[in-house]
Protein backbone atom coordinates (compact mmCIF):
# COMPACT_ATOMS: atom_id res chain seq x y z
CA UNK A 1 0.00 0.00 0.00
CA UNK A 2 1.24 3.48 -0.84
CA UNK A 3 2.27 5.90 1.91
CA UNK A 4 -0.37 8.42 3.00
CA UNK A 5 1.71 11.34 1.72
CA UNK A 6 1.84 9.84 -1.75
CA UNK A 7 -1.91 9.22 -1.77
CA UNK A 8 -2.66 12.77 -0.68
CA UNK A 9 -0.50 14.06 -3.57
CA UNK A 10 -2.44 11.87 -6.01
CA UNK A 11 -5.75 13.20 -4.67
CA UNK A 12 -4.46 16.80 -4.77
CA UNK A 13 -3.29 16.40 -8.39
CA UNK A 14 -6.59 14.82 -9.38
CA UNK A 15 -8.56 17.57 -7.68
CA UNK A 16 -6.45 20.26 -9.39
CA UNK A 17 -7.04 18.67 -12.80
CA UNK A 18 -10.77 18.50 -12.08
CA UNK A 19 -10.97 22.12 -10.94
CA UNK A 20 -9.07 23.27 -14.04
CA UNK A 21 -11.86 21.86 -16.23
CA UNK A 22 -9.46 19.53 -18.05
CA UNK A 23 -11.55 16.44 -17.22
CA UNK A 24 -14.91 17.78 -18.44
CA UNK A 25 -14.76 17.36 -22.25
CA UNK A 26 -16.07 14.16 -23.80
CA UNK A 27 -12.86 13.74 -25.82
CA UNK A 28 -10.72 13.71 -22.66
CA UNK A 29 -12.95 11.14 -20.98
CA UNK A 30 -12.98 8.93 -24.08
CA UNK A 31 -9.17 9.08 -24.27
CA UNK A 32 -8.95 8.02 -20.61
CA UNK A 33 -11.24 5.05 -21.24
CA UNK A 34 -9.26 4.08 -24.35
CA UNK A 35 -6.07 4.30 -22.28
CA UNK A 36 -7.62 1.99 -19.69
CA UNK A 37 -8.35 -0.56 -22.42
CA UNK A 38 -4.76 -0.23 -23.65
CA UNK A 39 -3.47 -0.70 -20.08
CA UNK A 40 -5.45 -3.94 -19.76
CA UNK A 41 -4.14 -5.17 -23.12
CA UNK A 42 -0.50 -4.34 -22.36
CA UNK A 43 -0.49 -5.69 -18.80
CA UNK A 44 -2.65 -8.78 -19.13
CA UNK A 45 0.18 -11.17 -18.27
CA UNK A 46 1.26 -9.17 -15.21
CA UNK A 47 -2.31 -8.89 -13.92
CA UNK A 48 -2.84 -12.64 -14.33
CA UNK A 49 0.48 -13.37 -12.65
CA UNK A 50 -0.44 -11.17 -9.66
CA UNK A 51 -3.89 -12.76 -9.35
CA UNK A 52 -2.28 -16.18 -9.59
CA UNK A 53 0.16 -15.41 -6.78
CA UNK A 54 -2.31 -13.60 -4.52
CA UNK A 55 -5.53 -15.55 -5.10
CA UNK A 56 -4.28 -18.69 -6.87
CA UNK A 57 -6.42 -17.93 -9.90
CA UNK A 58 -5.63 -19.94 -13.01
CA UNK A 59 -4.67 -17.86 -16.05
CA UNK A 60 -7.80 -18.77 -18.03
CA UNK A 61 -10.05 -17.82 -15.12
CA UNK A 62 -8.16 -14.54 -14.73
CA UNK A 63 -8.63 -13.69 -18.40
CA UNK A 64 -12.27 -14.77 -18.55
CA UNK A 65 -13.61 -13.46 -15.25
CA UNK A 66 -11.35 -10.53 -14.47
CA UNK A 67 -9.74 -8.96 -17.52
CA UNK A 68 -12.49 -9.61 -20.08
CA UNK A 69 -15.10 -8.49 -17.53
CA UNK A 70 -13.23 -5.19 -17.10
CA UNK A 71 -12.75 -4.78 -20.85
CA UNK A 72 -16.46 -5.26 -21.46
CA UNK A 73 -17.31 -2.82 -18.68
CA UNK A 74 -14.97 -0.17 -20.15
CA UNK A 75 -16.38 -0.78 -23.64
CA UNK A 76 -19.86 -0.29 -22.20
CA UNK A 77 -18.74 3.02 -20.72
CA UNK A 78 -17.28 4.06 -24.08
CA UNK A 79 -20.53 3.19 -25.84
CA UNK A 80 -22.72 5.02 -23.31
CA UNK A 81 -20.71 8.00 -22.08
CA UNK A 82 -22.11 10.35 -24.71
CA UNK A 83 -25.69 9.68 -23.63
CA UNK A 84 -24.69 9.90 -19.95
CA UNK A 85 -23.27 13.37 -20.55
CA UNK A 86 -26.19 14.60 -22.64
CA UNK A 87 -28.67 17.12 -21.29
CA UNK A 88 -32.09 15.73 -20.37
CA UNK A 89 -34.91 18.00 -21.46
CA UNK A 90 -37.89 18.13 -19.11
CA UNK A 91 -41.48 19.20 -19.53
CA UNK A 92 -42.26 22.89 -19.32
CA UNK A 93 -44.94 24.40 -17.11
CA UNK A 94 -46.63 27.78 -16.93
CA UNK A 95 -43.68 29.33 -15.07
CA UNK A 96 -41.01 28.02 -17.46
CA UNK A 97 -42.95 28.30 -20.72
CA UNK A 98 -40.48 30.80 -22.26
CA UNK A 99 -37.36 29.04 -20.97
CA UNK A 100 -35.36 26.02 -21.97
CA UNK A 101 -35.88 23.46 -19.23
CA UNK A 102 -33.33 20.73 -18.86
CA UNK A 103 -31.32 18.74 -16.40
CA UNK A 104 -27.59 19.09 -16.95
CA UNK A 105 -25.53 16.34 -15.34
CA UNK A 106 -22.28 17.73 -14.00
CA UNK A 107 -19.47 15.86 -12.22
CA UNK A 108 -19.09 16.90 -8.59
CA UNK A 109 -15.49 16.03 -7.80
CA UNK A 110 -12.85 13.32 -7.68
CA UNK A 111 -12.72 9.89 -6.05
CA UNK A 112 -9.68 7.82 -5.15
CA UNK A 113 -10.33 4.08 -5.46
CA UNK A 114 -7.71 1.80 -3.95
PDB file of C-alpha atoms in Angstrom, residues 33 36-37 40-41 44 47-48 51 57 59-79:
ATOM      1  CA  UNK A  33     -11.242   5.054 -21.240  1.00  0.00           C
ATOM      2  CA  UNK A  36      -7.618   1.991 -19.692  1.00  0.00           C
ATOM      3  CA  UNK A  37      -8.349  -0.562 -22.422  1.00  0.00           C
ATOM      4  CA  UNK A  40      -5.454  -3.939 -19.762  1.00  0.00           C
ATOM      5  CA  UNK A  41      -4.137  -5.173 -23.120  1.00  0.00           C
ATOM      6  CA  UNK A  44      -2.654  -8.783 -19.131  1.00  0.00           C
ATOM      7  CA  UNK A  47      -2.309  -8.893 -13.923  1.00  0.00           C
ATOM      8  CA  UNK A  48      -2.842 -12.639 -14.330  1.00  0.00           C
ATOM      9  CA  UNK A  51      -3.893 -12.760  -9.348  1.00  0.00           C
ATOM     10  CA  UNK A  57      -6.422 -17.926  -9.900  1.00  0.00           C
ATOM     11  CA  UNK A  59      -4.673 -17.864 -16.049  1.00  0.00           C
ATOM     12  CA  UNK A  60      -7.796 -18.772 -18.033  1.00  0.00           C
ATOM     13  CA  UNK A  61     -10.047 -17.819 -15.117  1.00  0.00           C
ATOM     14  CA  UNK A  62      -8.160 -14.542 -14.732  1.00  0.00           C
ATOM     15  CA  UNK A  63      -8.631 -13.687 -18.397  1.00  0.00           C
ATOM     16  CA  UNK A  64     -12.271 -14.772 -18.547  1.00  0.00           C
ATOM     17  CA  UNK A  65     -13.606 -13.460 -15.253  1.00  0.00           C
ATOM     18  CA  UNK A  66     -11.353 -10.531 -14.469  1.00  0.00           C
ATOM     19  CA  UNK A  67      -9.742  -8.965 -17.517  1.00  0.00           C
ATOM     20  CA  UNK A  68     -12.494  -9.612 -20.077  1.00  0.00           C
ATOM     21  CA  UNK A  69     -15.095  -8.494 -17.532  1.00  0.00           C
ATOM     22  CA  UNK A  70     -13.229  -5.194 -17.099  1.00  0.00           C
ATOM     23  CA  UNK A  71     -12.746  -4.778 -20.851  1.00  0.00           C
ATOM     24  CA  UNK A  72     -16.463  -5.261 -21.464  1.00  0.00           C
ATOM     25  CA  UNK A  73     -17.307  -2.817 -18.684  1.00  0.00           C
ATOM     26  CA  UNK A  74     -14.972  -0.172 -20.147  1.00  0.00           C
ATOM     27  CA  UNK A  75     -16.380  -0.779 -23.643  1.00  0.00           C
ATOM     28  CA  UNK A  76     -19.864  -0.292 -22.201  1.00  0.00           C
ATOM     29  CA  UNK A  77     -18.736   3.019 -20.720  1.00  0.00           C
ATOM     30  CA  UNK A  78     -17.276   4.058 -24.080  1.00  0.00           C
ATOM     31  CA  UNK A  79     -20.533   3.191 -25.836  1.00  0.00           C
TER      32      UNK A  79
END
